[in-house]
Coordinates of C-alpha atoms and ligand atoms in Angstrom, one line a residue:
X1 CA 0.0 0.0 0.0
X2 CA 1.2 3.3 -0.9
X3 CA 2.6 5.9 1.7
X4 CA 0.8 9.6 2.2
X5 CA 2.3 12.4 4.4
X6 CA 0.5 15.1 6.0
X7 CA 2.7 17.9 6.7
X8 CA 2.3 20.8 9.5
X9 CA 4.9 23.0 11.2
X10 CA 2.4 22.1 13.9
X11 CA 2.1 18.5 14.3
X12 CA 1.0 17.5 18.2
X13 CA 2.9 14.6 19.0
X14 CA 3.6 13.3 22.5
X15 CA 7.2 14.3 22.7
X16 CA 5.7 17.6 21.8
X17 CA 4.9 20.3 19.1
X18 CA 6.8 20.5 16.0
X19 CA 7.3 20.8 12.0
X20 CA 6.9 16.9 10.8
X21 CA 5.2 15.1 8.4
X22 CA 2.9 12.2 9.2
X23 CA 3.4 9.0 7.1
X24 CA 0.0 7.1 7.0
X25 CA 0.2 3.8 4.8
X26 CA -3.7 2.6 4.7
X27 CA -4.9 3.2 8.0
X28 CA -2.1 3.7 9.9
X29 CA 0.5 6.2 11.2
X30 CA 3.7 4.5 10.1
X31 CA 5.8 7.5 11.8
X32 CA 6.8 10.8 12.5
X33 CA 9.2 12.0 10.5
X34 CA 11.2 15.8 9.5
X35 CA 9.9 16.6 6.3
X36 CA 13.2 16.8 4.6
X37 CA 13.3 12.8 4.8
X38 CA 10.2 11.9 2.8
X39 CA 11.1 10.0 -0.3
X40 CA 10.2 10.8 -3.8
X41 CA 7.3 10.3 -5.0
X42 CA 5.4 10.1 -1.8
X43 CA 2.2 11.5 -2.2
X44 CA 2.1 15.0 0.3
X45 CA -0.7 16.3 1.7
X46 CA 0.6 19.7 3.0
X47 CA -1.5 21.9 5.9
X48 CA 0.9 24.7 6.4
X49 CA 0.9 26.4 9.8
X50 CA -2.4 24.7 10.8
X51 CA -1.7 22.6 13.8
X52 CA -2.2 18.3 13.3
X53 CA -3.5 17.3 16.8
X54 CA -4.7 13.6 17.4
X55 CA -8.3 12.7 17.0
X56 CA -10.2 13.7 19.9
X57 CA -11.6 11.4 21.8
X58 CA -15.0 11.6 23.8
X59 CA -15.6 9.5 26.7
X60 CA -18.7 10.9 27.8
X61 CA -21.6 11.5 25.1
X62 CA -25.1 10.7 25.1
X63 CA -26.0 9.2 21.7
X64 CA -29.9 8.2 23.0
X65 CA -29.9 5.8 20.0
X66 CA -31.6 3.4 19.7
X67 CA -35.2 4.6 21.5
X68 CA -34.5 8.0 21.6
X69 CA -33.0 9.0 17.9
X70 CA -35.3 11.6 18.1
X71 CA -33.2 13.5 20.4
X72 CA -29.7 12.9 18.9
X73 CA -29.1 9.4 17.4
X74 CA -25.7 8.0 15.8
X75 CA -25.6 9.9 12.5
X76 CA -26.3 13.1 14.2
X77 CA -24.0 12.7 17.2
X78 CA -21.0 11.0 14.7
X79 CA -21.9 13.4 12.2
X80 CA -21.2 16.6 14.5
X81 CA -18.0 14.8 15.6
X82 CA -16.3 15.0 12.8
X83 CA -16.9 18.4 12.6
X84 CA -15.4 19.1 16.2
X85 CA -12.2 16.8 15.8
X86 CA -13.5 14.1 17.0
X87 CA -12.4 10.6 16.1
X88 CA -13.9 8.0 18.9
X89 CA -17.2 8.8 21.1
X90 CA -18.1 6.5 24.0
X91 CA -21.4 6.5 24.1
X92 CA -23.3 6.1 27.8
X93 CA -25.7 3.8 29.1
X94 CA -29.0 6.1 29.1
X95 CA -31.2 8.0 27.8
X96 CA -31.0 5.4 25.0
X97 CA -33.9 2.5 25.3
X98 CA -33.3 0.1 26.2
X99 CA -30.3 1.5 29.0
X100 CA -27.2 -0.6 28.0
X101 CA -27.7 -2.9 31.4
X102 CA -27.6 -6.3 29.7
X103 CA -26.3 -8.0 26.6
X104 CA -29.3 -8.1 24.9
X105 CA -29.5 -3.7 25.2
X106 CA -25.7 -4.1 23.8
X107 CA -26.8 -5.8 21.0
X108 CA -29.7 -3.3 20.0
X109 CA -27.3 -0.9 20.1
X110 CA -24.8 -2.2 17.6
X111 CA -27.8 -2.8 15.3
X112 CA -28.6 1.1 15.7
X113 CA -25.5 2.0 15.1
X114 CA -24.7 -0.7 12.0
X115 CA -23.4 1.5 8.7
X116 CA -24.8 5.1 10.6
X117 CA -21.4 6.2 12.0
X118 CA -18.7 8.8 11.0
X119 CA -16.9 8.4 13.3
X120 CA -15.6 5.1 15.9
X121 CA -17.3 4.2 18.9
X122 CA -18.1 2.2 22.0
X123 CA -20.3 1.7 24.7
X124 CA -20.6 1.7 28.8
X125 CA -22.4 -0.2 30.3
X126 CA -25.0 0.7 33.1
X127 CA -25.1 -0.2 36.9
X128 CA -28.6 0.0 38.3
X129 CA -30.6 -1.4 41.4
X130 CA -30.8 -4.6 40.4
X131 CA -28.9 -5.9 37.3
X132 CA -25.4 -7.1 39.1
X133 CA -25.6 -10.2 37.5
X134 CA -25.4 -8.5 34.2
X135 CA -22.2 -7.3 35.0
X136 CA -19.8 -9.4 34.2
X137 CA -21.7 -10.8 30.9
X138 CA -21.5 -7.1 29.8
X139 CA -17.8 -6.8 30.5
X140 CA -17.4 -10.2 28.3
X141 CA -20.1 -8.5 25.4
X142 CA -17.4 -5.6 24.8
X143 CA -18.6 -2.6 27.3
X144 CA -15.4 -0.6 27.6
X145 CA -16.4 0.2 31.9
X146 CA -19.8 1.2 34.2
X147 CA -22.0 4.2 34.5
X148 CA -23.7 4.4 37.8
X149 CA -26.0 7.4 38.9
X150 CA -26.3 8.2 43.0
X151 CA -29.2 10.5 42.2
X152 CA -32.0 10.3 40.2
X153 CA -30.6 10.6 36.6
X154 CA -33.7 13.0 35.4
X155 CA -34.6 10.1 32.9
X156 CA -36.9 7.2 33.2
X157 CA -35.4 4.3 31.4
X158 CA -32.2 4.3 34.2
X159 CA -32.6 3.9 38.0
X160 CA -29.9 5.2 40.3
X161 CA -28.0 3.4 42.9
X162 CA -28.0 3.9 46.6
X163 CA -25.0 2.8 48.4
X164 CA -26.5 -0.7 48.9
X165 CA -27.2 -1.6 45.8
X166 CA -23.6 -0.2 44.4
X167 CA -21.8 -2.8 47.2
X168 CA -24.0 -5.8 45.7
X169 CA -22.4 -4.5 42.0
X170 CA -18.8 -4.0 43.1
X171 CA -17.3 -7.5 43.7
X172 CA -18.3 -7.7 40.2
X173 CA -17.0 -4.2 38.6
X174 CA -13.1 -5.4 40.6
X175 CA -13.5 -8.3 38.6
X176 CA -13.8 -7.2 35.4
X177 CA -11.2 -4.6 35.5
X178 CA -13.1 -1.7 34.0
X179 CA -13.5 1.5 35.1
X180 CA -16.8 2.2 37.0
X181 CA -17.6 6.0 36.2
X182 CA -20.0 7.6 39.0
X183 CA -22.6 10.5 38.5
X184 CA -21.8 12.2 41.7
X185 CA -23.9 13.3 44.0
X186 CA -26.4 12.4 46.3
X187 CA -29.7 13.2 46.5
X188 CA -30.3 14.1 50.3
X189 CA -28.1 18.0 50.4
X190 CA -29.9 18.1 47.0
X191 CA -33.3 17.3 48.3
X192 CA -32.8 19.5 51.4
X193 CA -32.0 22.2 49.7
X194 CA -35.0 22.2 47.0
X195 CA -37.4 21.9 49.6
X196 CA -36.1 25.3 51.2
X197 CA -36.3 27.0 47.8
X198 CA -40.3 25.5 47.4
X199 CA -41.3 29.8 47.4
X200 CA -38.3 30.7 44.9
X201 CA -38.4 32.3 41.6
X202 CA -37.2 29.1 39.6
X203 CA -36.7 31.4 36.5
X204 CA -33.4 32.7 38.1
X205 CA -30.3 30.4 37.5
X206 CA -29.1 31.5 41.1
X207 CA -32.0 29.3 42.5
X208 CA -31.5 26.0 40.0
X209 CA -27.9 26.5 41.5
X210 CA -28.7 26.9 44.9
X211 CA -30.9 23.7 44.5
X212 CA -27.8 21.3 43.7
X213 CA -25.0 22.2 46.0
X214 CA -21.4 21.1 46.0
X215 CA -21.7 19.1 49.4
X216 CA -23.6 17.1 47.3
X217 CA -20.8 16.5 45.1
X218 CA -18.4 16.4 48.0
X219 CA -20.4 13.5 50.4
X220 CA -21.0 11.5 46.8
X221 CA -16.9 11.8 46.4
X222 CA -16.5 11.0 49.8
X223 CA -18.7 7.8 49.4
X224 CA -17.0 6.7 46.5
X225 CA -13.2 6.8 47.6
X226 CA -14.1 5.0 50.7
X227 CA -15.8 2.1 48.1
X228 CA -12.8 1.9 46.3
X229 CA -10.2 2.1 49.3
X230 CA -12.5 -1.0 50.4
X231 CA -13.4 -2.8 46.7
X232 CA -10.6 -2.0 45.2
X233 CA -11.8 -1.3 41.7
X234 CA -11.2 1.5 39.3
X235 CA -13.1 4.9 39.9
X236 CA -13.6 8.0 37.7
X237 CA -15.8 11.1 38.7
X238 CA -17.5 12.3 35.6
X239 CA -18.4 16.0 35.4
X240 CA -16.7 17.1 38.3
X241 CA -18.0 20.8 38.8
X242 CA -17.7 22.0 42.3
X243 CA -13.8 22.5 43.0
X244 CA -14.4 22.4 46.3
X245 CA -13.6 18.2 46.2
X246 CA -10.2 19.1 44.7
X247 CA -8.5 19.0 47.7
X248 CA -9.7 15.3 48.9
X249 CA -8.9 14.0 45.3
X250 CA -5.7 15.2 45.0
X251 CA -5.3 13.4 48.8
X252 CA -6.5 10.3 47.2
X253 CA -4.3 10.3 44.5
X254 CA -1.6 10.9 46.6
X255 CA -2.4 7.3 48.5
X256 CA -2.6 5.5 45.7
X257 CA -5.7 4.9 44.6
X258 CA -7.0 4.7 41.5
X259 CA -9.2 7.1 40.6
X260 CA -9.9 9.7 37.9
X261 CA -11.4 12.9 37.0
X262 CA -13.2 14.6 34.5
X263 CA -14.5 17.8 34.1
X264 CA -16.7 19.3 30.7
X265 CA -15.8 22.2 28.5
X266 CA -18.8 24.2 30.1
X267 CA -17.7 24.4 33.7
X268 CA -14.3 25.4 32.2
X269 CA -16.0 28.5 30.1
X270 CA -19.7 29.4 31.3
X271 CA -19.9 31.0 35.3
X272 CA -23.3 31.2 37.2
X273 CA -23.1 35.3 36.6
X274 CA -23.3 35.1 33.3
X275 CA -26.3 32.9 32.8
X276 CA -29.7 34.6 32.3
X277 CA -32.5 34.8 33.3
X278 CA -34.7 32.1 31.9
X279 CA -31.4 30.7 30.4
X280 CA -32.7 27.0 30.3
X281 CA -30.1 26.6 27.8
X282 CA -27.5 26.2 30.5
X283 CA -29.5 23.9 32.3
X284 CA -26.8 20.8 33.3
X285 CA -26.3 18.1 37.0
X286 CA -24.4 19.4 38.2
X287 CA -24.5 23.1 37.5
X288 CA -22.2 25.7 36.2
X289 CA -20.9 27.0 39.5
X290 CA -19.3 30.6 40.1
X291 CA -16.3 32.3 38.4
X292 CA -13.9 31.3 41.2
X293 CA -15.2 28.2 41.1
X294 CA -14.0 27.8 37.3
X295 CA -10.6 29.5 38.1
X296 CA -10.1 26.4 41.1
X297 CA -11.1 24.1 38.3
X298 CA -8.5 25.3 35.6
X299 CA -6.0 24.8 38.8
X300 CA -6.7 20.8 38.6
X301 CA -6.5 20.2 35.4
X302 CA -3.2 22.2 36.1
X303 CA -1.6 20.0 38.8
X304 CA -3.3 17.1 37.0
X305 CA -5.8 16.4 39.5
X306 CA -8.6 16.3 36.5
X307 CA -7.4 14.2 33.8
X308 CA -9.3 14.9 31.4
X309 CA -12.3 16.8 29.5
X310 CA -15.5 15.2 27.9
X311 CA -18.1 16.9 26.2
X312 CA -21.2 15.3 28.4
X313 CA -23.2 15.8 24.9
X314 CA -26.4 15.5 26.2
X315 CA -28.8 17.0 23.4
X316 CA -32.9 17.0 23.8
X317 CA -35.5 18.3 21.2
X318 CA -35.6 22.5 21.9
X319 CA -39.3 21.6 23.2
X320 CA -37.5 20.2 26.5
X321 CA -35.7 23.1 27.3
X322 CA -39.0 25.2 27.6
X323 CA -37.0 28.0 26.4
X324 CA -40.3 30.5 26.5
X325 CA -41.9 29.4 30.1
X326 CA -38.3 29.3 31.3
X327 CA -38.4 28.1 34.6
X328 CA -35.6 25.9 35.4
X329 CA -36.9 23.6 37.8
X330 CA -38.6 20.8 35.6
X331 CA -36.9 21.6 32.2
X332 CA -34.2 18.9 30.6
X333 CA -30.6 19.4 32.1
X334 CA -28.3 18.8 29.8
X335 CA -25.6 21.0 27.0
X336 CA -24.6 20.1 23.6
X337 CA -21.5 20.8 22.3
X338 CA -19.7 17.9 20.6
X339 CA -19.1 20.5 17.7
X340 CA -17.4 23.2 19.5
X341 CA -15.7 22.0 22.2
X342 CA -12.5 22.0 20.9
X343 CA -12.6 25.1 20.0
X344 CA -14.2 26.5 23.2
X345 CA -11.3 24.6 25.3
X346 CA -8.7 26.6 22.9
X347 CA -10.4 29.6 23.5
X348 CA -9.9 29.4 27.1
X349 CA -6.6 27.4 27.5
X350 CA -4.7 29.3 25.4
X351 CA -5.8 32.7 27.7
X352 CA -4.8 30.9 30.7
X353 CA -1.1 29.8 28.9
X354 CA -1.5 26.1 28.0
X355 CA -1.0 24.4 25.0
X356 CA -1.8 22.4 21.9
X357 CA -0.4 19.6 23.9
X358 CA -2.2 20.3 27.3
X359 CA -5.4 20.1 25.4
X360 CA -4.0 16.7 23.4
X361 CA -3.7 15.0 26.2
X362 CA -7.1 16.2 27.8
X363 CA -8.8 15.7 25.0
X364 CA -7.1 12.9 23.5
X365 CA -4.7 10.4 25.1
X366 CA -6.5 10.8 28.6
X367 CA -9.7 9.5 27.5
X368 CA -8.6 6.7 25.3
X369 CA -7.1 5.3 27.9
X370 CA -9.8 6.0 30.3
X371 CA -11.6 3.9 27.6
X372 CA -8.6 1.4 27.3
X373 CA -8.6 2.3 23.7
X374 CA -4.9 3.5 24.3
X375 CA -3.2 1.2 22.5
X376 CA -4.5 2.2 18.4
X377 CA -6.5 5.7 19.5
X378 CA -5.1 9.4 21.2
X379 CA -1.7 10.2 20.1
X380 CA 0.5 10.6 16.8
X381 CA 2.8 8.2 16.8
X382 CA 3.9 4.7 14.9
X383 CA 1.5 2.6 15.0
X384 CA -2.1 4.0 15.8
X385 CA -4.8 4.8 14.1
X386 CA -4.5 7.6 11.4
X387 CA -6.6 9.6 13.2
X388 CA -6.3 13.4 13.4
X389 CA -7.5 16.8 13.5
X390 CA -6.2 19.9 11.4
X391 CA -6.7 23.1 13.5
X392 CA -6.3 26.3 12.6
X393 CA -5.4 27.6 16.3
X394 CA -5.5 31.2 15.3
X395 CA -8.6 31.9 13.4
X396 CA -11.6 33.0 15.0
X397 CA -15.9 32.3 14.2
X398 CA -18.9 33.2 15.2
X399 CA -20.8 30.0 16.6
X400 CA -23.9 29.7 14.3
X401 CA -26.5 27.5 13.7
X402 CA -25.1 25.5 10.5
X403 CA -21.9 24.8 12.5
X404 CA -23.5 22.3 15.2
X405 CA -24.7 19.7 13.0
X406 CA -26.1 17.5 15.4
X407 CA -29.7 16.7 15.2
X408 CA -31.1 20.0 16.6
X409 CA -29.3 23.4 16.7
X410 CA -29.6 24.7 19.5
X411 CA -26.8 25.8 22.1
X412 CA -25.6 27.4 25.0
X413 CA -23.2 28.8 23.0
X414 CA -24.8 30.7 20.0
X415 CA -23.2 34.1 19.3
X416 CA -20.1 33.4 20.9
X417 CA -16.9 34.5 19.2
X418 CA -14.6 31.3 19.6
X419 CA -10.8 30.9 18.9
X420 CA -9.6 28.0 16.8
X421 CA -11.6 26.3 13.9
X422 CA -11.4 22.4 13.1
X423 CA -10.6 22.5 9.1
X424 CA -10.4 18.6 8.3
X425 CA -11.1 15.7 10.6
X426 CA -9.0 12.1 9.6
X427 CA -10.8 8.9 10.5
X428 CA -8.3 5.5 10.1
X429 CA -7.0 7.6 7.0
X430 CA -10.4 8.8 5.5
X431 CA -11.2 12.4 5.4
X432 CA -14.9 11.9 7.3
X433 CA -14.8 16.2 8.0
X434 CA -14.0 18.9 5.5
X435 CA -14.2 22.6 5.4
X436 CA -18.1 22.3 6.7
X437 CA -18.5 19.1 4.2
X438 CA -18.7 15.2 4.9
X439 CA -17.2 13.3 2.6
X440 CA -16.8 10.1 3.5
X441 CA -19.4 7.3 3.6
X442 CA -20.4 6.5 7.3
X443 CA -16.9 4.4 7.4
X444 CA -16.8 4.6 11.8
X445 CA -17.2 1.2 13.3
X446 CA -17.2 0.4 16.7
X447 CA -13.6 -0.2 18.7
X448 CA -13.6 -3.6 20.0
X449 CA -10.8 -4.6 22.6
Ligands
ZN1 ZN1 -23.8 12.5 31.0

């Protein structure tokens, strides 16, 4: 098979940034080379100063397909993918129907997603009250880790877990080996607190805020690293928002245990001040805290504490967002941004003096191997998938509309001005995004162990 090079004076490899050229023979990065040493005759594909970063990677999106492919569904979600950057997308075990809590769910969902994708996948599965003994037969299936919830996960479909019923499931979740990823918080500080604000004026974000508080993050944390000091298994906060739990996850990294951290790109940007009245838009569990809050944030994925950043794409027809009544309390919580995010986390890391690489390996290498994909997906380098992103760091758009392409355009962040746009998206060697086209045949397949 014949070699191609893709050339930058920006190529984001992990040794760090610098002029190369690619080589990709099928599939395949076959190296890293200076451009000076291609041979003749090799077929050049050169991007100038726009930056080559490896194909993001999204451990935490909400597909809903199938039972739900009215909301996003597999060529929506993949389809705006591309556009962002985005090479692999694990997809999570609700909101979908049937919830990915046995085989049989697994294997509806590989029907759904048969020939509909643009970009790779794979799938969690669920914990819930009950289905321990699907565990393990999931883990065999192909699920790449566990999604539990501690609170009501707002969906019917999904049940959360109270501490008992997470103990029953754990034995099992060492077993495997997989990551169990934890929605966290718990519902009593959560429950408390709504009952206190019965008289409020749910049409201000301050109250929706109010309503979930971080000491329900922080006694969910705390619940969780005592499970795994005791069980032993692999743990990862998702969405981590209030930075107050820094402090007791950097400790517990510090002992050893192994546990992870996520945040999303809209705690990182978004503060509570900002958010409108009526701004249902913004509506996500838990909630975009206050501006020092974001700054404390920023700060862990400094020191490393967070790991990594996932989108949480968690889209819902504009009907469920009651964007005209307005009132926060009942409405669907949840942001879509699988299209932007890379360019929102430029935006903001670049002003705050990180990287290309910082966001490679947030965006990237972390989450692969959060996903245990790791070994083909995440970096440049010999050997993996020839999967990338051409970035032009330094240009600047207006988010519109026709840029989201996911099933239904709506967004938190419409009108923004945004730093960095994604020119060309690579998938195992196929162009999949281009300049606001998609030319590829749905050629993603799911990433099997
Ligand atoms: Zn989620």
């Amino acid at each position: 098979m014949s070699l191609r090079a893709f050339l930058s004076s920006r190529v984001v490899t992990p040794d760090g940034v610098r002029p190369a050229a690619v080589l990709v023979e099928g599939e395949q990065i076959r190296g890293v080379v200076s451009a000076d040493r291609l041979s003749a005759g090799t077929q050049t594909h050169d991007f100038g100063d726009a930056a080559i970063l490896p194909g993001l990677v999204d451990s935490h999106v909400h597909i809903n397909d199938p039972g739900r492919a009215d909301w996003e569904g597999f060529e929506t979600a993949t389809r705006s993918a591309a556009a962002g950057g985005y090479t692999v997308l694990v997809d999570m075990p609700l909101n979908c129907l049937p919830a990915t809590t046995d085989v049989g769910a697994l294997t509806a969902k590989r029907a759904a997603a048969l020939d509909r994708c643009r970009v790779d996948w794979m799938a969690w599965g669920g914990v819930v009250a009950g289905n321990q003994s699907e565990i393990e037969p999931l883990a065999a299936a192909g699920v790449v880790g566990f999604k539990c919830f501690l609170v009501h996960p707002g969906i019917d479909g999904f049940t959360m877990v109270t501490e008992q019923e997470l103990r029953s499931a754990l034995p099992a979740i060492a077993r495997t080996g997989l990551p169990l990823l934890a929605h966290a918080e718990l519902p009593d500080p959560i429950d408390l607190a709504t009952e206190n604000l019965r008289d409020s004026d749910w049409t201000d974000y301050e109250t929706y805020l109010q309503s979930r508080p971080e000491e329900a993050e922080l006694s969910a944390i705390r619940m969780l690293l005592s499970l795994c000091r005791e069980y032993k298994f692999r743990l990862h906060i998702v969405h981590l928002s209030a930075s107050a739990a820094l402090p007791e996850l950097r400790r517990a990294r510090s002992e050893g245990l192994a546990v992870s951290v996520e945040t999303c790109p809209h705690y990182l940007h978004f503060s509570a001040d900002e958010i409108p009245k009526r701004g249902t838009i913004f509506k996500c569990a838990p909630p975009i805290r206050g501006r020092e809050n974001r700054e404390r944030l920023w700060e862990g994925l400094r020191d490393g504490t967070i790991d990594l950043v996932a989108t949480d794409h968690s889209p819902c027809p504009p009907e469920m967002k009651r964007l005209a009544e307005g009132t926060f309390r009942n409405v669907w919580g949840g942001i879509a941004s699988l299209s932007m995010a890379l360019s929102v986390m430029h935006t903001e890391a670049s002003k705050r003096g990180f990287s290309l690489n910082d966001i490679a390996h947030w965006m990237a290498e972390a989450p692969a191997k959060l996903a245990g994909c790791d070994a083909r997906k995440g970096r440049i380098a010999s050997g993996y998938d020839a999967d990338f992103v051409v970035f032009e760091p330094e240009s600047e758009f207006v988010v519109r509309e026709e840029r989201l392409h996911y099933r239904h355009p709506i967004s938190a962040y419409l009108g923004e001005t945004l730093c960095g746009v994604v020119k060309a998206t690579y998938l195992r060697g196929a162009v999949v995004y281009q300049g606001g086209e998609f030319p590829s045949e749905a050629v993603g397949q799911e990433y099997r162990r």
